[in-house]
Coordinates of N, CA and C in Angstrom, one line a residue:
X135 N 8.1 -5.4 -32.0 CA 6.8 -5.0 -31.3 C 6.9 -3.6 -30.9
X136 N 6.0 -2.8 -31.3 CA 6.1 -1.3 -30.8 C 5.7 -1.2 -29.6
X137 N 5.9 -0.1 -28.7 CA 5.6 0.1 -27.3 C 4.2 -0.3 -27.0
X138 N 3.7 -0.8 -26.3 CA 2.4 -1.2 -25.6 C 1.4 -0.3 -25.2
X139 N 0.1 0.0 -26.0 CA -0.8 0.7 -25.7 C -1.0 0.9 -24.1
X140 N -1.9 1.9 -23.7 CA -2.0 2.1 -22.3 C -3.6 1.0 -22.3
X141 N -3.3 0.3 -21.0 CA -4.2 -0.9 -20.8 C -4.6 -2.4 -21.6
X142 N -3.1 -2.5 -22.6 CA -3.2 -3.3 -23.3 C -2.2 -4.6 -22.6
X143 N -2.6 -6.1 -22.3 CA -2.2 -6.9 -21.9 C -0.6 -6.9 -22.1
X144 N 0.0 -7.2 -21.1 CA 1.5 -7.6 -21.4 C 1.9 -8.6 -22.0
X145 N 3.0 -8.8 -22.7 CA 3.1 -10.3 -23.3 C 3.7 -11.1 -22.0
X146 N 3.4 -12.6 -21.7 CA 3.9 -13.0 -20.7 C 5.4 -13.3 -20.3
X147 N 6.3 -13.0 -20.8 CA 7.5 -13.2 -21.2 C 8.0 -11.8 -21.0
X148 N 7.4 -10.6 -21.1 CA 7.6 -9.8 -20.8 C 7.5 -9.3 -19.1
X149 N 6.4 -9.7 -19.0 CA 6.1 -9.8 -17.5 C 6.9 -10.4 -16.8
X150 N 7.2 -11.3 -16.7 CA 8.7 -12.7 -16.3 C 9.3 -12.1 -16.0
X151 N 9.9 -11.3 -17.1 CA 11.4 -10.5 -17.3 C 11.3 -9.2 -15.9
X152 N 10.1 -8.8 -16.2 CA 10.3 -7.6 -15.3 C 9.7 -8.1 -13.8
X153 N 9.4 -9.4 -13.3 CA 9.2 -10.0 -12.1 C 10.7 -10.4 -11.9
X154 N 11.4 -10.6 -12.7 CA 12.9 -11.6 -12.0 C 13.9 -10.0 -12.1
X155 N 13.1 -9.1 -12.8 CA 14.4 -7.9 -12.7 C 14.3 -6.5 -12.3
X156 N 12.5 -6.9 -11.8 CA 12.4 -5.4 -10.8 C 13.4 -5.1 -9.8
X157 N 13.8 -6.4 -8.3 CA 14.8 -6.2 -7.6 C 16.2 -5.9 -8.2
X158 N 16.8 -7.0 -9.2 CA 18.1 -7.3 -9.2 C 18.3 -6.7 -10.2
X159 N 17.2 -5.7 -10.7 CA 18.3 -4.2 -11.7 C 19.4 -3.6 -11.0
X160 N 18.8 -3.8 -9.6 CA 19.7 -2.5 -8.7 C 21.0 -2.7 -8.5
X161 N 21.1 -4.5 -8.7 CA 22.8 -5.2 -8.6 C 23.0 -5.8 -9.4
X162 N 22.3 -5.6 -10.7 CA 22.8 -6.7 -11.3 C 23.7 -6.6 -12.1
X163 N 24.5 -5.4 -12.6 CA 25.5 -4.7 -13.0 C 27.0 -5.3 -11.9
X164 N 26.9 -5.4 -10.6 CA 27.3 -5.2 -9.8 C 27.5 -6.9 -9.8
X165 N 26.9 -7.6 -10.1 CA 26.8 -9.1 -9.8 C 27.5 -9.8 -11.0
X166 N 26.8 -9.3 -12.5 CA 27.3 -9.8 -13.6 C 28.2 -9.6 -13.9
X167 N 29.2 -8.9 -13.3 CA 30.7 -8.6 -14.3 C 31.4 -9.9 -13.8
X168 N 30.8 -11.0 -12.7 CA 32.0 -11.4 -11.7 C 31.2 -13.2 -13.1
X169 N 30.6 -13.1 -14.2 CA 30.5 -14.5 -14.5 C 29.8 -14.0 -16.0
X170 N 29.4 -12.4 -16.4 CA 29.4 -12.6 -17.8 C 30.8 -12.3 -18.6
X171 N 31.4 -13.1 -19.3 CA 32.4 -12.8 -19.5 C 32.4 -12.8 -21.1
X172 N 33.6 -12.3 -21.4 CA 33.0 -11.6 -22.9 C 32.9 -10.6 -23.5
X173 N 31.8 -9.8 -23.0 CA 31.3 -9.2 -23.1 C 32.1 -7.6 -23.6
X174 N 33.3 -7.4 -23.0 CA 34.1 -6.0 -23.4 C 34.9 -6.9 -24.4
X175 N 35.3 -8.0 -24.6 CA 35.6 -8.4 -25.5 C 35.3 -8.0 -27.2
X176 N 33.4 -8.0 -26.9 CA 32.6 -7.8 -28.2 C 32.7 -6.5 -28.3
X177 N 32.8 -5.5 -27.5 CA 32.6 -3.9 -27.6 C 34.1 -3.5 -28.1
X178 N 35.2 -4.1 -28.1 CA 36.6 -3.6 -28.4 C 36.4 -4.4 -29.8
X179 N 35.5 -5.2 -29.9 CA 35.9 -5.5 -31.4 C 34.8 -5.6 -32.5
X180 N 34.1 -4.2 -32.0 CA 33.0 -3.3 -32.6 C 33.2 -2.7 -34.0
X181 N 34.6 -2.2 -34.1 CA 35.2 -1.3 -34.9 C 34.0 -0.4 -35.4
X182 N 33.6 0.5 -34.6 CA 32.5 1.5 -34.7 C 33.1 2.8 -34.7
X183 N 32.8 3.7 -36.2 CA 33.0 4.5 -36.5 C 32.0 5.8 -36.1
X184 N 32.3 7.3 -35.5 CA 31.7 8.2 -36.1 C 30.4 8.3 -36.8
X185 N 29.2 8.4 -35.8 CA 28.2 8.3 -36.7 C 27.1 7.0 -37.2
X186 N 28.2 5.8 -37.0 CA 27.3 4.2 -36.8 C 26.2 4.6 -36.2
X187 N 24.9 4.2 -36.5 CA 23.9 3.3 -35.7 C 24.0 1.9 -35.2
X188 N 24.5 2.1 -33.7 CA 24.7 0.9 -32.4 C 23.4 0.6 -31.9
X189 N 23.1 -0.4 -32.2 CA 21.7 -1.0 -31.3 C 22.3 -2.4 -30.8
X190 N 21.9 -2.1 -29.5 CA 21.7 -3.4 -28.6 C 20.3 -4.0 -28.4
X191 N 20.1 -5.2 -28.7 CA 19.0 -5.4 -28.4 C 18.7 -6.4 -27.2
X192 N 17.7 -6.1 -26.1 CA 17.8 -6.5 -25.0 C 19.0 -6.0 -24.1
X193 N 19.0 -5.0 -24.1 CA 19.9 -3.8 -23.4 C 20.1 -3.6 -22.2
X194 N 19.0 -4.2 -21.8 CA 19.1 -4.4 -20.1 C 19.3 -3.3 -19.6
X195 N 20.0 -2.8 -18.4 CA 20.5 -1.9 -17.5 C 21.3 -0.7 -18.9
X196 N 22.0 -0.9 -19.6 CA 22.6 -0.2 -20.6 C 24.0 -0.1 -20.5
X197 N 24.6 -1.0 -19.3 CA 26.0 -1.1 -19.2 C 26.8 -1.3 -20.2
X198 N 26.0 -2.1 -21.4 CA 26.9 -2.1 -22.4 C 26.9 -0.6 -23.9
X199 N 25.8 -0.3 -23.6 CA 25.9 0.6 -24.5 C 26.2 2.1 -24.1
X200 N 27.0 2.4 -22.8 CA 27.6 3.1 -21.9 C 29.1 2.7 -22.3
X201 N 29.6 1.4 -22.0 CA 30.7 1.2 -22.7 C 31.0 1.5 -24.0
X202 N 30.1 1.2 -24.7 CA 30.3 1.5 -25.9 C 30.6 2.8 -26.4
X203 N 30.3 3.5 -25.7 CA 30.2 5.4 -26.2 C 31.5 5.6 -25.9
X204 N 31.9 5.1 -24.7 CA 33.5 5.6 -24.1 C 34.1 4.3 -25.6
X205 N 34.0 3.7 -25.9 CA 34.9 2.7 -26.1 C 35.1 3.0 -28.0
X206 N 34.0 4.1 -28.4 CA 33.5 4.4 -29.6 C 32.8 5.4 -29.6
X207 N 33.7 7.0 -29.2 CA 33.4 8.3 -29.6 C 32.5 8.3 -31.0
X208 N 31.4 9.7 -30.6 CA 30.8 9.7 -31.8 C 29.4 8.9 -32.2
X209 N 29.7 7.5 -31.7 CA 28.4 6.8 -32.6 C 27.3 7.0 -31.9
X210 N 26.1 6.7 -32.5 CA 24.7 7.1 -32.1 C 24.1 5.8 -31.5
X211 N 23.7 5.9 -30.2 CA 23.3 4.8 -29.6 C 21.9 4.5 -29.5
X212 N 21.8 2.9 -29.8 CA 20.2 2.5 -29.5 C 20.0 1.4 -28.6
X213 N 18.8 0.9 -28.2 CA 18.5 -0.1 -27.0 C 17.3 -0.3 -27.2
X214 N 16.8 -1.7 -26.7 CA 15.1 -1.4 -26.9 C 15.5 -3.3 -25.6
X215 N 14.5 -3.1 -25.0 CA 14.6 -4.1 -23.9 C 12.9 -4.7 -24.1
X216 N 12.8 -5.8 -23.5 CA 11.4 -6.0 -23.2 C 10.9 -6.2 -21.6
X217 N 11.8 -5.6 -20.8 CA 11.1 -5.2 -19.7 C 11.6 -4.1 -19.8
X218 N 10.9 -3.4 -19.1 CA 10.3 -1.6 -18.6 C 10.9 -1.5 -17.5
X219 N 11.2 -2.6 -16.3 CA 11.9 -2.4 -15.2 C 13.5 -2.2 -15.6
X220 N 13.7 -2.8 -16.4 CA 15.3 -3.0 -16.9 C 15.8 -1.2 -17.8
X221 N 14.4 -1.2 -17.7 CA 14.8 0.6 -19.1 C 15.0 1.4 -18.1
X222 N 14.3 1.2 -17.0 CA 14.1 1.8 -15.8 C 16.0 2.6 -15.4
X223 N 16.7 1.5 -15.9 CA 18.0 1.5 -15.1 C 18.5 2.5 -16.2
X224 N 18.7 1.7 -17.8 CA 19.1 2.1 -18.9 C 19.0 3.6 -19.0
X225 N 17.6 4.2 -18.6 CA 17.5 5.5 -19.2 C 17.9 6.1 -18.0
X226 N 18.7 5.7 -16.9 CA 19.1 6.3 -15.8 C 20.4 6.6 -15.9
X227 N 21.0 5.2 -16.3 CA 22.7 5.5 -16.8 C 23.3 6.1 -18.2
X228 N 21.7 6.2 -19.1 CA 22.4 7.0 -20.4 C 21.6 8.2 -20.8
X229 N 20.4 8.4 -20.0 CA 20.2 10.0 -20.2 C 19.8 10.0 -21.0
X230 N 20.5 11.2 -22.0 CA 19.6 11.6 -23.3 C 20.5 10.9 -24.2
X231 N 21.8 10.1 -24.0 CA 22.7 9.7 -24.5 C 22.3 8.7 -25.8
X232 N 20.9 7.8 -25.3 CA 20.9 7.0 -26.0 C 19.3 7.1 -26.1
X233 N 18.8 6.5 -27.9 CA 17.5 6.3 -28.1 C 16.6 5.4 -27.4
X234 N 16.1 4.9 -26.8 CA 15.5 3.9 -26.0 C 13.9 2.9 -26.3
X235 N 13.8 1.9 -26.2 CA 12.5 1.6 -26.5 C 12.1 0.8 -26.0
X236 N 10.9 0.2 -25.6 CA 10.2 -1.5 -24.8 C 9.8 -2.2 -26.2
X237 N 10.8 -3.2 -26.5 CA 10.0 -4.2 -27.8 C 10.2 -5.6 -27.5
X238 N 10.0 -6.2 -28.5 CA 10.0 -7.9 -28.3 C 11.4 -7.8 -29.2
X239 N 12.1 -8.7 -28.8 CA 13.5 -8.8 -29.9 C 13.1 -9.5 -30.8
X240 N 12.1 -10.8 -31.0 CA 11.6 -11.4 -31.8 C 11.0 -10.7 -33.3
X241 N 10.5 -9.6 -32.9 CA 9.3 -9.0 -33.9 C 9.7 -7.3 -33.3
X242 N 10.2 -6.5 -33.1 CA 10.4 -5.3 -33.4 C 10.6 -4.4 -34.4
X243 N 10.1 -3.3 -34.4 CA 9.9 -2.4 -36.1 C 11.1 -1.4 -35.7
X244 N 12.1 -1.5 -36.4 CA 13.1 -0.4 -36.0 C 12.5 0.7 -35.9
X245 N 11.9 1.6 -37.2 CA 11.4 2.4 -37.6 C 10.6 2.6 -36.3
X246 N 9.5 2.2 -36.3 CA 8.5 2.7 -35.6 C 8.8 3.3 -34.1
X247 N 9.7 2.3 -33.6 CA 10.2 1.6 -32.1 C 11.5 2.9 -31.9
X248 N 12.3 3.2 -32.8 CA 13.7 3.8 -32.3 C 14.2 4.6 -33.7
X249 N 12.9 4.9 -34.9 CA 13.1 6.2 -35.7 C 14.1 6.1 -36.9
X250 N 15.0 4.5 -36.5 CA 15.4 4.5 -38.1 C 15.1 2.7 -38.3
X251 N 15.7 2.5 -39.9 CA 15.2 1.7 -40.2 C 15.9 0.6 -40.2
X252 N 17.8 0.9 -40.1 CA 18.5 -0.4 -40.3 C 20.2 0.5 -38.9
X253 N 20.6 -0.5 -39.1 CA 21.6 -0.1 -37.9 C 23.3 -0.4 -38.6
X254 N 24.6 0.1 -38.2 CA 25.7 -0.4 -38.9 C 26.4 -1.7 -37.5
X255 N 25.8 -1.4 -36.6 CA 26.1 -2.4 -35.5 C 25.3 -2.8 -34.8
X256 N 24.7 -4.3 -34.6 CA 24.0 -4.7 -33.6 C 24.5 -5.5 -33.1
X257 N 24.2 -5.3 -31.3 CA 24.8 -6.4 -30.2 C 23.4 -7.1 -29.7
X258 N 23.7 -8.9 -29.6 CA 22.9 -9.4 -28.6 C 24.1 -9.9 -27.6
X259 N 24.2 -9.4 -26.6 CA 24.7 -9.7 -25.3 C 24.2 -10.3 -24.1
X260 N 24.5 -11.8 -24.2 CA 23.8 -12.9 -22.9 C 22.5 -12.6 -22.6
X261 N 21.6 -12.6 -23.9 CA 20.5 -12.2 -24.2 C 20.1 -13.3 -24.8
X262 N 20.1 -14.1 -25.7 CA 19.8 -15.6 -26.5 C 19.4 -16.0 -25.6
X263 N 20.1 -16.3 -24.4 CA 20.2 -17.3 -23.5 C 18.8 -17.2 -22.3
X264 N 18.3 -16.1 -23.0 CA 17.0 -16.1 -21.8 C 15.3 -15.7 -23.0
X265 N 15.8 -15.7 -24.1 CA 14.9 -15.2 -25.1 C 14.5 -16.6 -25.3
X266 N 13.2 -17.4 -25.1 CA 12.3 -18.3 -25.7 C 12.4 -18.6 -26.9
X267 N 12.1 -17.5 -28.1 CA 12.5 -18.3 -29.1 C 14.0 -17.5 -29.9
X268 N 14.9 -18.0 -29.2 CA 15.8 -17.1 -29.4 C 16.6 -17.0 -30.9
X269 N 16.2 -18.2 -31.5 CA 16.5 -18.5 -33.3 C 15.9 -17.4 -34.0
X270 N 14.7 -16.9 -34.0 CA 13.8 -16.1 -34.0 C 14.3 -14.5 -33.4
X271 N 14.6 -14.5 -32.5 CA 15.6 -13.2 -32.4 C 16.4 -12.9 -33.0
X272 N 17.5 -14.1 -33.4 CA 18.8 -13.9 -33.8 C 18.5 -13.4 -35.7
X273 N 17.7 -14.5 -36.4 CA 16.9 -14.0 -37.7 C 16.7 -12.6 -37.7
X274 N 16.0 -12.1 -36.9 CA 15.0 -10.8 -36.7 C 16.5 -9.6 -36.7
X275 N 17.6 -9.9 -35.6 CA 18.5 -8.8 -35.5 C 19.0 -8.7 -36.7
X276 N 19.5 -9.8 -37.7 CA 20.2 -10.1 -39.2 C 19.8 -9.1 -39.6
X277 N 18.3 -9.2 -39.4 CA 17.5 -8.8 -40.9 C 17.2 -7.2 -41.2
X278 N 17.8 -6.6 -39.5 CA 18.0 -5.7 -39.3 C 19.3 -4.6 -39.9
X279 N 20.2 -5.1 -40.1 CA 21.8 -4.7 -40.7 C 21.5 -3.8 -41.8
X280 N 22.3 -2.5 -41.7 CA 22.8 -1.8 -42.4 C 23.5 -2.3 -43.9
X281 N 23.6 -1.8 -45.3 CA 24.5 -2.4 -46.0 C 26.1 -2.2 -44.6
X282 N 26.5 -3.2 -45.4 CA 28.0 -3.3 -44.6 C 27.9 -3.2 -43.1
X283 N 26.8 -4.0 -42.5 CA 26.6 -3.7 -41.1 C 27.4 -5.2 -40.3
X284 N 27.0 -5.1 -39.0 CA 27.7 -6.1 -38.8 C 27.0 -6.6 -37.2
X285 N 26.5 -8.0 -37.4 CA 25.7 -8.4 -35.5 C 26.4 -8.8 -34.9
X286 N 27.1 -8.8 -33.6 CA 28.1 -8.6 -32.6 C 27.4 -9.8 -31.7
X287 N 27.1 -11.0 -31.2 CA 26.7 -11.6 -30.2 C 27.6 -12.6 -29.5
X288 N 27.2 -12.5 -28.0 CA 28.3 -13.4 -27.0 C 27.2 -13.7 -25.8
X289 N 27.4 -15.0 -25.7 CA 26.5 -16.0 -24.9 C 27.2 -16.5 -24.5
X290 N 26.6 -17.6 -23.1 CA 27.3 -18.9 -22.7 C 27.3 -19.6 -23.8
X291 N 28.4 -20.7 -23.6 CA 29.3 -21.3 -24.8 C 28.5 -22.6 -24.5
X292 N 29.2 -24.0 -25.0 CA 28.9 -25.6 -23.8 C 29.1 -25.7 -22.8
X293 N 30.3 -24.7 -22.2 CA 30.7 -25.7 -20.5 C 31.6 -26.1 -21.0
X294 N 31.9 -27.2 -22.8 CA 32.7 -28.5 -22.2 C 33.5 -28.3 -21.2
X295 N 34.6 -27.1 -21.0 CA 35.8 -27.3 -20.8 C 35.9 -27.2 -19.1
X296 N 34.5 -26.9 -18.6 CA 34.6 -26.7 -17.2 C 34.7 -28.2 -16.8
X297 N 34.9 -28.3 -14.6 CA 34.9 -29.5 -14.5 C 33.3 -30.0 -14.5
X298 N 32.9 -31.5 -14.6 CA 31.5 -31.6 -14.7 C 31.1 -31.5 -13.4
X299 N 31.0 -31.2 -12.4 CA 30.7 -30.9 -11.3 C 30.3 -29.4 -11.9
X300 N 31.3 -28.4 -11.3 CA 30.9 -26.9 -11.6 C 30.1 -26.8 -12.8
X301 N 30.2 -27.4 -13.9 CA 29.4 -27.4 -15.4 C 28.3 -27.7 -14.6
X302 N 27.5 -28.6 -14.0 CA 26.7 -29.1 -13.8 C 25.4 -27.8 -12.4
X303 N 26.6 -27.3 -11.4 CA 26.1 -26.8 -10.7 C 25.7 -25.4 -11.6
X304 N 26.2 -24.6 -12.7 CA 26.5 -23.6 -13.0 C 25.0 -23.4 -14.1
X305 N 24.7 -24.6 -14.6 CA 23.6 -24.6 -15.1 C 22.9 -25.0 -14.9
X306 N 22.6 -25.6 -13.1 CA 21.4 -25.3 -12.8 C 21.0 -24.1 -12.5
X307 N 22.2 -23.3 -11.6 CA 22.3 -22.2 -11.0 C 21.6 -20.9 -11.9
X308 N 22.1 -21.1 -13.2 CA 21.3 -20.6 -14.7 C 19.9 -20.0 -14.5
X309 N 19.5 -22.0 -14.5 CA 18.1 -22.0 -14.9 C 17.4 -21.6 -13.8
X310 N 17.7 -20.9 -12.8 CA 17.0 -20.2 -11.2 C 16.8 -18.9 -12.0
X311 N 17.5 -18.7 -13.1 CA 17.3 -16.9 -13.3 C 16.7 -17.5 -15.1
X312 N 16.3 -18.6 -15.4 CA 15.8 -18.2 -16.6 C 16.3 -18.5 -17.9
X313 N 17.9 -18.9 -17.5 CA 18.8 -19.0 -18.3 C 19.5 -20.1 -18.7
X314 N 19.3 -20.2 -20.4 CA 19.6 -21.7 -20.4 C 21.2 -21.3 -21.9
X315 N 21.6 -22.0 -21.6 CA 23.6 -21.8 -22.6 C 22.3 -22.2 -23.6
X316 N 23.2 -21.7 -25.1 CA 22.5 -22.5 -26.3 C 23.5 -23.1 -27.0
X317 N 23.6 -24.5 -26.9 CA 25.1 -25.4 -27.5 C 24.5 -25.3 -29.0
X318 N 23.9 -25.2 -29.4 CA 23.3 -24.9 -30.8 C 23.6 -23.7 -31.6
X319 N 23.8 -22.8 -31.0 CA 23.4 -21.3 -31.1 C 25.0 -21.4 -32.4
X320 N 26.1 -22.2 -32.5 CA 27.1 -22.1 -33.8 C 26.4 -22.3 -35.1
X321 N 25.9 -23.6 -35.0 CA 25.4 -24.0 -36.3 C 23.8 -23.2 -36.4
X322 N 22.9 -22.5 -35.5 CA 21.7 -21.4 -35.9 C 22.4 -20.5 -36.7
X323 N 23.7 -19.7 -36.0 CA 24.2 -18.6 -36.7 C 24.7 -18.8 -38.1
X324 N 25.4 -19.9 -38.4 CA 25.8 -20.8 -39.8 C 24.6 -20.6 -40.6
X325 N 23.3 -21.3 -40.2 CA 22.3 -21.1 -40.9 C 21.9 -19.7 -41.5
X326 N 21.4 -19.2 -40.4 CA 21.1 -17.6 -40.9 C 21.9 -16.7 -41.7
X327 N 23.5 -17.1 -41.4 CA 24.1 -16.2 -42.4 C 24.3 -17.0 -43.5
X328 N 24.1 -17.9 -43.5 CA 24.1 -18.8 -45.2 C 22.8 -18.2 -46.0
X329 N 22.1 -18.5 -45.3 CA 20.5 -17.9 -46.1 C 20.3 -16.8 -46.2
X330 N 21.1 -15.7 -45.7 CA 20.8 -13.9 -45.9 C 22.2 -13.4 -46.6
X331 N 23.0 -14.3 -46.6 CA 24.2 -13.8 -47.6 C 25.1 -13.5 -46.9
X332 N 25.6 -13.5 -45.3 CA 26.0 -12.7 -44.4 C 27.5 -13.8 -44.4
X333 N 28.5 -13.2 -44.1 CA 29.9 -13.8 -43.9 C 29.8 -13.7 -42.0
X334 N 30.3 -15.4 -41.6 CA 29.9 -15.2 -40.5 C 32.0 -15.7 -39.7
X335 N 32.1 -14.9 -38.6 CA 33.2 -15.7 -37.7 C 32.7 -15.6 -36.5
X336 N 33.2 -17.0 -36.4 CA 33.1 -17.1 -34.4 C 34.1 -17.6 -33.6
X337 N 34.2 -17.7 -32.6 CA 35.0 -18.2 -31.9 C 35.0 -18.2 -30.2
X338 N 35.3 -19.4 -30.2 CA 35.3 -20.0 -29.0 C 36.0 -19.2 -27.8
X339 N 35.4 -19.3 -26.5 CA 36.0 -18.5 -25.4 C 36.5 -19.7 -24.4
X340 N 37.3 -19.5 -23.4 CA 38.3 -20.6 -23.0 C 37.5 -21.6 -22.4
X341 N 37.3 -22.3 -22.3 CA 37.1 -23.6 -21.8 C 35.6 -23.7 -22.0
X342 N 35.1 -22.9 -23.3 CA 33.7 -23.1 -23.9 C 32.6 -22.2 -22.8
X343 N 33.1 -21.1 -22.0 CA 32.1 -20.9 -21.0 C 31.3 -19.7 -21.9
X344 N 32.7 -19.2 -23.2 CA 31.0 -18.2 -23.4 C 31.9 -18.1 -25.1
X345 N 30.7 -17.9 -26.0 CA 31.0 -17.8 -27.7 C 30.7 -16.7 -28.6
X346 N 31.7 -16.2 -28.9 CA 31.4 -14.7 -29.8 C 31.3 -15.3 -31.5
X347 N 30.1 -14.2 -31.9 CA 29.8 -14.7 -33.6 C 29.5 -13.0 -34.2
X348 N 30.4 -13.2 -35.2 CA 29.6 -11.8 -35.7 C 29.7 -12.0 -37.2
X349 N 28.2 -11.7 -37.7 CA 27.7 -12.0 -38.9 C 27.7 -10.5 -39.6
X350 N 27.9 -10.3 -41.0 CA 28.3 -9.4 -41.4 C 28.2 -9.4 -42.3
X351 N 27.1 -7.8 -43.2 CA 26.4 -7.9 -44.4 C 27.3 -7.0 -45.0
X352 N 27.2 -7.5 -46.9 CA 28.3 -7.4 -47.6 C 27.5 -5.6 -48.0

């Protein structure tokens, strides 16, 4: 989705986003490191070269594509969020550092939106998990890849391994912010890279609380 005409309806899902994250941009950096976990996990195993195009989509604050610069001299950074409150933070912590844009993850035009057409790395980071039709995001970033590019994503896992009490209190606690694990989201990613030709590995994070997959065009 390209940036939003001046006086043109918001999509409702967008609006959401930026009602639950006008306040809690300001901590949310500050709150998530203590339960998204993962997450530097996926950025150390970026293997991002000099020069890559890095898009995160759903970028949020930009904490991860801030890591990423330190963590991978050189590459050219992108982001595109669908709330405006959330870019608010992004274009605070990366400056001129990084390209920026307001789209739908679902349906965004690289080109149009952030100036090029395909990327050699995309991250979705504990982003699935709050995207409505997030099967539909996950398609859409694929389809996005560089030859030889590579989609980086890490979400809540099942829980199994937690106890069912805490499993239990942890996703309701979730669903207060919007957020639902996707126990599905192994066999979506199977799918998608079976049908687009993509070589996929994933693997499991300890006691199932969060799952890394990175699909990867030949």
């Amino acid at each position: 989705m390209a940036p939003e005409t001046l006086g043109a309806p918001r999509p409702t899902h967008a609006a959401l986003m930026d009602e639950v994250y006008r306040g809690q941009r300001h901590i949310y950096d500050l709150t998530r490191k203590y339960y998204l976990f993962g997450r530097d996990t996926l950025i150390a195993g970026l293997d991002a070269r000099p020069g890559m195009r890095v898009l995160e989509v759903a970028c949020g604050t930009g904490r991860n594509l801030a890591k990423v610069e330190r963590a991978w001299p050189g590459v050219r950074l992108f982001g595109l969020d669908i709330s405006a409150e959330m870019l608010k933070s992004a274009r605070a912590a990366l400056g001129g550092d990084a390209r920026l844009g307001e789209g739908d993850a679902c349906a965004f035009d690289p080109a149009s939106l952030l100036g090029e057409p395909a990327f050699e790395r995309i991250v979705l980071s504990y982003s699935l998990s709050m995207i409505p039709d997030w099967q539909g995001a996950l398609a859409h970033a694929a389809g996005q890849l560089a030859p030889g590019g590579a989609l980086h994503v890490v979400d809540f896992g099942d829980l199994a391994g937690l106890p069912g009490p805490f499993r239990r209190g942890l996703r309701a606690w979730l669903a207060k912010f919007h957020v639902t694990p996707r126990a599905d989201l192994p066999a979506v990613a199977a799918q998608i890279a079976a049908s687009r030709g993509l070589a996929l590995e994933s693997r499991r994070g300890p006691l199932g609380y969060y799952q890394l997959h990175v699909l990867t065009a030949g």
